[in-house]
Coordinates of C-alpha atoms in Angstrom, one line a residue:
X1 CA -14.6 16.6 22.3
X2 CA -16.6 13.5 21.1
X3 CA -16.0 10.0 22.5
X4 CA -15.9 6.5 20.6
X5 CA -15.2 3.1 21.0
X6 CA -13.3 3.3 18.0
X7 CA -12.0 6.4 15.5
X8 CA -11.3 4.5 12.1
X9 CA -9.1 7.1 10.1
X10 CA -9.4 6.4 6.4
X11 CA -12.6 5.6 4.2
X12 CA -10.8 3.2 2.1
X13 CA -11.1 -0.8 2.0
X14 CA -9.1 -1.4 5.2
X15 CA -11.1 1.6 7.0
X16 CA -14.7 0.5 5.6
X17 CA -14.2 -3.5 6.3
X18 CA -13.0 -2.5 9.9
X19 CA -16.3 -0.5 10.4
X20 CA -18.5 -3.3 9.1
X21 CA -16.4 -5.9 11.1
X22 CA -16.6 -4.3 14.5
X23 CA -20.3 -3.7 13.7
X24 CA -20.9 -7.2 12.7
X25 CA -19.1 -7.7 17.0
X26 CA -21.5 -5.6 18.4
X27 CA -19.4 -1.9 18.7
X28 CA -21.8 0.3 17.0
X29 CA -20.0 4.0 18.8
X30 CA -17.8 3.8 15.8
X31 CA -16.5 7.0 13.4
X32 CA -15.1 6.5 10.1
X33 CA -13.2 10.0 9.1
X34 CA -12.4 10.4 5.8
X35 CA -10.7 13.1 3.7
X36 CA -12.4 12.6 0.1
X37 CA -16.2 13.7 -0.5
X38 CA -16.6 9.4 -1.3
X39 CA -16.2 6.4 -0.1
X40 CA -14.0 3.8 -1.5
X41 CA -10.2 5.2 -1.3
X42 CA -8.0 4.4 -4.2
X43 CA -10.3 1.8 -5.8
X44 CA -12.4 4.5 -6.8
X45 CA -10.2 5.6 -9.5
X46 CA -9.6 2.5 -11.1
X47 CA -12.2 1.8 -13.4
X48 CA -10.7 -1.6 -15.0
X49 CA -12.5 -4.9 -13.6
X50 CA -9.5 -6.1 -10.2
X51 CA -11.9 -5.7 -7.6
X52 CA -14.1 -7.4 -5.0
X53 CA -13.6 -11.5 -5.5
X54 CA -12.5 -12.3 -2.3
X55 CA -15.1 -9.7 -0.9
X56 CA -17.8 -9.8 -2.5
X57 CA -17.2 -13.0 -4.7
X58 CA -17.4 -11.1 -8.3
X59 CA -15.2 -9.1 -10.6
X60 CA -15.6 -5.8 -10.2
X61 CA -14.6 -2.3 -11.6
X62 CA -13.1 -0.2 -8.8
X63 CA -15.7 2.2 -8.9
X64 CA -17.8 -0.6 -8.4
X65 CA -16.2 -2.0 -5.8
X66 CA -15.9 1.3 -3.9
X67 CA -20.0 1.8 -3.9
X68 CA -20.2 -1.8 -2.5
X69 CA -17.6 -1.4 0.1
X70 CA -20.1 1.9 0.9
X71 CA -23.1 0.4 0.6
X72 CA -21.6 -2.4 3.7
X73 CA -21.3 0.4 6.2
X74 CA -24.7 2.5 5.3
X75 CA -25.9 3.6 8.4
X76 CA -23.0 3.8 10.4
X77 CA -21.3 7.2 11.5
X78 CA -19.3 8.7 8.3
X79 CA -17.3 11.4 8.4
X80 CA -16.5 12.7 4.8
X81 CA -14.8 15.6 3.8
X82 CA -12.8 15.5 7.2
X83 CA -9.3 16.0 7.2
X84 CA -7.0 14.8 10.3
X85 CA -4.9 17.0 11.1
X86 CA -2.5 15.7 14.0
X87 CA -3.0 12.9 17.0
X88 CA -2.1 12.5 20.2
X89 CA -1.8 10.2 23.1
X90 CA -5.2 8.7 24.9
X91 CA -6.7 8.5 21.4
X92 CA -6.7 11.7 20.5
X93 CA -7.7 13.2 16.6
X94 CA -7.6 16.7 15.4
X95 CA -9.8 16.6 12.4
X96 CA -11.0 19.7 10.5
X97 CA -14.1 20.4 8.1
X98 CA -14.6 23.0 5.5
X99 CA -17.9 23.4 7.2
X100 CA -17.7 22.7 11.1
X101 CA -14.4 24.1 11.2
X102 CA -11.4 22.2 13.4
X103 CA -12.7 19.6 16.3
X104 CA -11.5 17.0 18.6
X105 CA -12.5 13.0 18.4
X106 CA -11.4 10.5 20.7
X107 CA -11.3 6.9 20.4
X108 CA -10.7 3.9 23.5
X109 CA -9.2 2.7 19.9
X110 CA -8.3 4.3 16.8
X111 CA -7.6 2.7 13.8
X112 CA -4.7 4.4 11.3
X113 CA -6.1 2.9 7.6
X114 CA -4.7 6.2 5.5
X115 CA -3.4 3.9 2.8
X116 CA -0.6 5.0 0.4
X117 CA 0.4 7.9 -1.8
X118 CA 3.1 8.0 -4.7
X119 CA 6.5 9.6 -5.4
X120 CA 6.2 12.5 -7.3
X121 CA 8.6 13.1 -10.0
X122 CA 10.2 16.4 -8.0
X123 CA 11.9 13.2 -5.5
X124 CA 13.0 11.0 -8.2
X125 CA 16.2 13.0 -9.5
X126 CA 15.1 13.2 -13.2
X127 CA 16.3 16.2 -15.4
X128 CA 14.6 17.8 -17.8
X129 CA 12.1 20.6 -17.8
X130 CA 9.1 20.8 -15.7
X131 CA 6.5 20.7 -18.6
X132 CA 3.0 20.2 -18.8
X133 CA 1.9 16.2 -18.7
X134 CA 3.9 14.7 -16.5
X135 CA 1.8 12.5 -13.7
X136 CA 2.0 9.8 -11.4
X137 CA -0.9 6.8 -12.3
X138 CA -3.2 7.9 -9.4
X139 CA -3.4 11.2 -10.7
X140 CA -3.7 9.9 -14.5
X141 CA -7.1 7.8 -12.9
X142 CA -8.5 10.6 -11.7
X143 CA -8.1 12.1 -14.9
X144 CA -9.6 10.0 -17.0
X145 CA -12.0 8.2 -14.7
X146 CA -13.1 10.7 -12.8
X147 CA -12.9 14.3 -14.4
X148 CA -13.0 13.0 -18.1
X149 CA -10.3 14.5 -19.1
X150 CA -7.5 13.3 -21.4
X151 CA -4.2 15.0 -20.3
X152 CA -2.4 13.9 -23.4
X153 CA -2.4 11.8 -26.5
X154 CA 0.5 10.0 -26.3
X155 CA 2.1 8.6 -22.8
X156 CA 5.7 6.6 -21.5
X157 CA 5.3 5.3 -18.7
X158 CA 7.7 4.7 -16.2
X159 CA 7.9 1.7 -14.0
X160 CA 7.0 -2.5 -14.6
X161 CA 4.6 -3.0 -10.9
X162 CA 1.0 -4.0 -10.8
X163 CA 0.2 -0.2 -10.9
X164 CA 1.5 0.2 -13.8
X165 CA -0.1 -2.3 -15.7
X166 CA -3.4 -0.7 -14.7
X167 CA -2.0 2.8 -15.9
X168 CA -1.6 1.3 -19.2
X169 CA -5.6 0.2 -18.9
X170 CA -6.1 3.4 -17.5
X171 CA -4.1 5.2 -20.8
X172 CA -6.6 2.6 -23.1
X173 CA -10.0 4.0 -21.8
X174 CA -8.8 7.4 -22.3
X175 CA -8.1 7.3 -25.5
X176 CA -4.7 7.6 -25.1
X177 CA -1.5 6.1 -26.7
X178 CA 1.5 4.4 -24.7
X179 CA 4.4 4.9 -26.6
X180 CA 6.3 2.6 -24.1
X181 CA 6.4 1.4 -21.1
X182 CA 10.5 1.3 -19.1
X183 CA 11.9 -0.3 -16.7
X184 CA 15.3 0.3 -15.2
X185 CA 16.0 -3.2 -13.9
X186 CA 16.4 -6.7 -16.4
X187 CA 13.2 -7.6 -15.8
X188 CA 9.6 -6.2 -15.1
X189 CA 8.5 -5.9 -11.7
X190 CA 5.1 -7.6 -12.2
X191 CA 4.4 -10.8 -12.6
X192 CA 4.9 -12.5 -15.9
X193 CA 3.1 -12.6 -18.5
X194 CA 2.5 -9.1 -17.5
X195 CA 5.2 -7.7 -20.3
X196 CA 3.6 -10.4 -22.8
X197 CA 0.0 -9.5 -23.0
X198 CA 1.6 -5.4 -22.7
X199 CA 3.3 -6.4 -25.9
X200 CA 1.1 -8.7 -27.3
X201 CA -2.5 -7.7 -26.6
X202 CA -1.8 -3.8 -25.7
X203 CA 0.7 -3.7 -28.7
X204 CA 2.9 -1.4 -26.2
X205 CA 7.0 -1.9 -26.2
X206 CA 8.5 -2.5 -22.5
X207 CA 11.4 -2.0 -22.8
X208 CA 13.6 -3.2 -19.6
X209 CA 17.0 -2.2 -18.4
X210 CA 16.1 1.1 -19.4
X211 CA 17.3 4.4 -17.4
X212 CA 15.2 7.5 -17.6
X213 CA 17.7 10.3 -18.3
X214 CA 15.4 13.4 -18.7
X215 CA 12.0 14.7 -19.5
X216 CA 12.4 17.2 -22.3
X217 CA 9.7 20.5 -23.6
X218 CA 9.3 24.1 -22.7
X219 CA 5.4 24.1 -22.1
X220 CA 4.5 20.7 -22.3
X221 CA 6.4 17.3 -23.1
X222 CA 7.9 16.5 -26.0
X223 CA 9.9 13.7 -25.4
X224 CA 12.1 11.4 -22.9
X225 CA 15.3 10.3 -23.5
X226 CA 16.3 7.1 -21.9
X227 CA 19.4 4.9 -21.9
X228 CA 19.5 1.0 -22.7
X229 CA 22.5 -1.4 -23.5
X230 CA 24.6 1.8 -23.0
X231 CA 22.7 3.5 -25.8
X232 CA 20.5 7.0 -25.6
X233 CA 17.6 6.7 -27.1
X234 CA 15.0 9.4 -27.6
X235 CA 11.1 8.8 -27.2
X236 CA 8.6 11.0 -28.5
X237 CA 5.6 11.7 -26.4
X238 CA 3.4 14.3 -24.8
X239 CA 2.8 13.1 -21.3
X240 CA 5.1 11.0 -18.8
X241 CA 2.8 8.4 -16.3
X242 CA 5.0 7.4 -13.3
X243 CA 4.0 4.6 -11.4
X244 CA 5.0 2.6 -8.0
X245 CA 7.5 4.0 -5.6
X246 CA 4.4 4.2 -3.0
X247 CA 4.8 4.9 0.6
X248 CA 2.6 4.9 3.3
X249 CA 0.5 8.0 4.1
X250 CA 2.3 9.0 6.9
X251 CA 2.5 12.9 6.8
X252 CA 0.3 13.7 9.6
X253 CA 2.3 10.9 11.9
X254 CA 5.7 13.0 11.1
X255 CA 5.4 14.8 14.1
X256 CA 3.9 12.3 16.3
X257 CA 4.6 9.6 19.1
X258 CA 4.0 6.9 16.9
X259 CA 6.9 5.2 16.1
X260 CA 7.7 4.5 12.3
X261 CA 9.7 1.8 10.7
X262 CA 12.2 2.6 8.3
X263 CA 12.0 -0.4 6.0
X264 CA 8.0 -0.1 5.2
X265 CA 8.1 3.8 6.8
X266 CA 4.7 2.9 7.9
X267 CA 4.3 2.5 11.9
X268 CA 5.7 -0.1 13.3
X269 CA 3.5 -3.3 14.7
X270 CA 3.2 -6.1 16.9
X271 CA 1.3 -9.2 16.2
X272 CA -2.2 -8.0 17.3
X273 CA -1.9 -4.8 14.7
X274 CA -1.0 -2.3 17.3
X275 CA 1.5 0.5 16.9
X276 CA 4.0 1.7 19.3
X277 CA 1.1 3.7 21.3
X278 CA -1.6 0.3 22.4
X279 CA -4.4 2.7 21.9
X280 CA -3.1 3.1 17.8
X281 CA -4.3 0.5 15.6
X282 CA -2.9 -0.4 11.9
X283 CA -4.2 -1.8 8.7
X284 CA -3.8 -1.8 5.2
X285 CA -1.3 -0.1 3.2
X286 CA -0.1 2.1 5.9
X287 CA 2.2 -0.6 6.8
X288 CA 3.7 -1.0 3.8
X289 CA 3.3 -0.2 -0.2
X290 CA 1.6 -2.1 -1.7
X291 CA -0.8 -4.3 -1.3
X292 CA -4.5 -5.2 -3.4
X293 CA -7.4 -3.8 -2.3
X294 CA -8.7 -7.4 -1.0
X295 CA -5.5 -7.8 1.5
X296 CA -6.4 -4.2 2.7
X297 CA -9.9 -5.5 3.3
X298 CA -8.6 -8.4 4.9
X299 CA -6.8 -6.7 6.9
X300 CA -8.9 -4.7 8.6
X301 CA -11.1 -7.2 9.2
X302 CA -8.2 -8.7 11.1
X303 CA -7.5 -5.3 12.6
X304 CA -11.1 -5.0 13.9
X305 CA -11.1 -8.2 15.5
X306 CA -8.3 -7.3 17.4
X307 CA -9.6 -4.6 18.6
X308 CA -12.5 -5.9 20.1
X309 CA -10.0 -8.4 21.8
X310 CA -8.8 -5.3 23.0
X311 CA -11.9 -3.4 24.3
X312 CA -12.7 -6.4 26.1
X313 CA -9.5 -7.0 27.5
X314 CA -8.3 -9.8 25.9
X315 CA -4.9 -8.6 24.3
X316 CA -2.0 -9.2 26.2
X317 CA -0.1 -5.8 27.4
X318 CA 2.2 -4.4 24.4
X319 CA 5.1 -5.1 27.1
X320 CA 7.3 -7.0 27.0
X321 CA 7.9 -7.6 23.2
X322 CA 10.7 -9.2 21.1
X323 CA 12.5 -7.4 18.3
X324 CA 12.3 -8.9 14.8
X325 CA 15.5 -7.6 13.1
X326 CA 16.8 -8.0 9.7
X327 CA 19.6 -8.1 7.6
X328 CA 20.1 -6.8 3.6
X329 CA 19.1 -7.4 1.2
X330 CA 15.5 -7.1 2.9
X331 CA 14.1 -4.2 3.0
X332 CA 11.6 -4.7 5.7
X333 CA 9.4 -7.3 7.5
X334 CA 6.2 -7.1 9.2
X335 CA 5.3 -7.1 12.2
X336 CA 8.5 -5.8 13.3
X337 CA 8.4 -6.7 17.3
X338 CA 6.2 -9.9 18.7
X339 CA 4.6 -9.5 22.0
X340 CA 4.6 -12.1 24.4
X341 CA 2.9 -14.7 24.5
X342 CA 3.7 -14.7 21.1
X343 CA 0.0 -16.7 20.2
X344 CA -1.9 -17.5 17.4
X345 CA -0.6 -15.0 14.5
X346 CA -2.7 -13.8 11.5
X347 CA -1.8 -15.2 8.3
X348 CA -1.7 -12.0 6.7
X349 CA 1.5 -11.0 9.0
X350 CA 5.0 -12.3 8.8
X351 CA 5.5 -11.0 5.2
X352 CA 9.1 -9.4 4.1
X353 CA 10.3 -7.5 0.7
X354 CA 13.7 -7.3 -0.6
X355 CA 15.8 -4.4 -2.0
X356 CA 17.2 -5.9 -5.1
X357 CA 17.0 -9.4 -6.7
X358 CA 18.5 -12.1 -5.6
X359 CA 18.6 -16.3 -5.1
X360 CA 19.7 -17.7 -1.7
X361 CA 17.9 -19.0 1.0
X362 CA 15.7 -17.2 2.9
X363 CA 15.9 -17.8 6.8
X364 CA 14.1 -17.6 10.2
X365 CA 15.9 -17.7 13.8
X366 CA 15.1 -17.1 17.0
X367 CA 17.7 -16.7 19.4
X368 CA 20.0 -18.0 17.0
X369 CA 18.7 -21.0 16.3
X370 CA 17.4 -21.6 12.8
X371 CA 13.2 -22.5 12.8
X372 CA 12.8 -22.4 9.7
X373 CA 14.4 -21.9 6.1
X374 CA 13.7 -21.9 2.2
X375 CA 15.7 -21.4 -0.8
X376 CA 14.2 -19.0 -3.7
X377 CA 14.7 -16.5 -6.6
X378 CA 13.4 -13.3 -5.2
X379 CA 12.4 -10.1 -6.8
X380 CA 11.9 -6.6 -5.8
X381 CA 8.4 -5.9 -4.2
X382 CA 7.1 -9.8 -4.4
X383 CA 6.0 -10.1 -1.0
X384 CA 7.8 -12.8 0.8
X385 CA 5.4 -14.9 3.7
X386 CA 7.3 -16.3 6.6
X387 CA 5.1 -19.5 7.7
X388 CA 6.6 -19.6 11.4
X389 CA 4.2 -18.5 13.5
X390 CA 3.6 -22.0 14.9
X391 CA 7.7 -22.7 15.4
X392 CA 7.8 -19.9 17.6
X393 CA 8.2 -20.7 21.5
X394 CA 6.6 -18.5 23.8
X395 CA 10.0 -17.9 25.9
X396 CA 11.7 -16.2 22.6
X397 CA 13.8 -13.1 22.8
X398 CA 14.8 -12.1 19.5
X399 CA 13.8 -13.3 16.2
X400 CA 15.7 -12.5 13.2
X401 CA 14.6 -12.7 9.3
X402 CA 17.8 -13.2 7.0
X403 CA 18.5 -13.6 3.5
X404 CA 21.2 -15.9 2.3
X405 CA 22.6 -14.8 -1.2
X406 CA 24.0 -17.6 -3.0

């Protein structure tokens, strides 16, 4: 078994910014592991300019971006083409390589920076036939970024996020036709003018309040059939994109001692990034989908700082901690316990989502007194920041994040 200061698991912006960070602090017995043959993480298959202004302070494609987030941790020790395969208390890491076979790494530390993955179409209950051409937008970028290969002429695509928009970029540099793009809620998820320059400068219909009934050919697509206003409607493509529904990469934690959260089904954290184990570090969109790649960086910048506060000493013990509970229609909030002293608390925590629309007020309170409250018109996967971390006394023992509906 090898020993570290710190095992970063994931080569992706949270994972490589982490590295660099704690080398920039002086802890240089650092291992980045990561699954892929490159650097970079998702970025890499996103070739549309998105990337890198608030890292590297210029608009850059994500393949771009991925070789500079590369280039920032050249010399350190890279592990690619090494999959983990389980943890385990005291910082343990089963990793395995086509090559060295299966192996044991241990960090004082170990940072969890998998990312995210999509939801196949197998989980989302549509009908239909299983034809050829149906794809999620990750695998659509790899496609046509990376392999150069156009899967079909003629794509819906299903869902109104960020993600999307960049699958219908994604669908323009391939040569490839969007016949539409649906949404099954009144508006797109996005932020406007997202649907106006889809419409207007991509020429492709969104079409909202629209319900995916079933994907229809023998060998490959033919069509989708939808319903809208109460109407079925029939759409004639050869390929289906579906985009959003992310969740974090948590398949080798299912069996762990790491304790997930059920709103973001990422680990659970306190203030100072650490998961129910001390030892387990978090950053990036393991603890929730989604965020931008420049969050993700940020974050494990944050992440890495706290761990050196940690190998030095200076975090308070996880114990004892206060609970940060919720009510509908939220779907989660982040961190999800404070430990105290509660302290200074990064900027890029004390975010929420919600389930479903909705206007009310959203509110803070600890003990069950109100700290803090605003009213808004909120919308499904706009993140919602909670500016409290100054309001909260150090004596605290519970916290609870409510929304209000009107």
């Amino acid at each position: 078994m090898s020993r570290h200061d710190v095992v970063i698991l994931g080569g992706g912006p949270a994972g490589l910014s982490a590295a660099r960070r704690l080398a920039d602090l002086g802890i240089r017995n650092v291992v980045v592991v990561e699954r892929e043959a490159e650097l970079g993480g998702m970025p890499r298959h996103c070739g549309h300019l998105a990337f890198g202004l608030r890292e590297f302070h210029r608009l850059l494609s994500g393949p771009a971006y991925a070789r500079r987030l590369a280039e920032t941790v050249r010399g350190l020790d890279i592990r690619t083409r090494t999959t983990v395969a389980a943890i385990a208390p005291g910082g343990e890491v089963r990793v395995m390589h086509p090559d060295n076979g299966v192996g044991t790494i241990a960090g004082r530390a170990v940072l969890l920076a998998f990312g995210v993955r999509e939801t196949p179409r197998s989980t989302r209950l549509v009908s239909g036939d299983r034809p050829w051409g149906v794809t999620t937008a990750g695998a659509l970028q790899q496609f046509v970024y990376l392999s150069r290969i156009r899967p079909f002429r003629r794509a819906v695509v299903v869902g109104s996020e960020l993600v999307a928009f960049s699958a219908l970029l994604t669908l323009r540099h391939g040569g490839i036709a969007a016949a539409a793009m649906i949404e099954a809620g009144p508006r797109i998820t996005a932020r406007r003018p997202g649907d106006w320059i889809a419409r207007l400068l991509l020429g492709v219909p969104v079409l909202t309040q629209a319900k995916l009934l079933a994907i229809h050919g023998k060998d490959k697509v033919e069509a989708v059939e939808i319903e809208r206003s109460g109407a079925r409607q029939t759409i004639a493509c050869d390929g289906v994109v579906f985009t959003g529904e992310f969740r974090p990469e948590t398949a080798v934690l299912a069996q762990s001692h790491l304790a997930l959260d059920p709103g973001t089904r990422g680990p659970a954290i306190d203030q100072y990034w650490r998961s129910s184990d001390p030892q387990f570090f978090v950053a990036g969109n393991m603890l929730r989908p989604v965020e931008t790649a420049g969050v993700a960086w940020a974050e494990g910048c944050a992440a890495a700082d706290a761990i050196a506060a940690g190998l030095a000493g200076q975090l308070p013990p996880p114990e004892p901690a206060v609970p940060v509970s919720i009510g509908a229609p939220l779907k989660y909030v982040y961190p999800q316990r404070l430990t105290l002293p509660i302290g200074d608390i990064s900027p890029l925590l004390m975010k929420a989502r919600i389930l479903s629309a909705a206007r009310g007020r959203l509110r803070v309170s600890a003990d069950g007194r109100q700290l803090w409250s605003r009213w808004m018109t909120a919308l499904p996967e706009r993140r919602l920041s909670l500016p409290i971390a100054r309001l909260l006394p150090d004596d605290v023992n519970s916290v609870a994040v409510e929304f209000i509906k009107d």
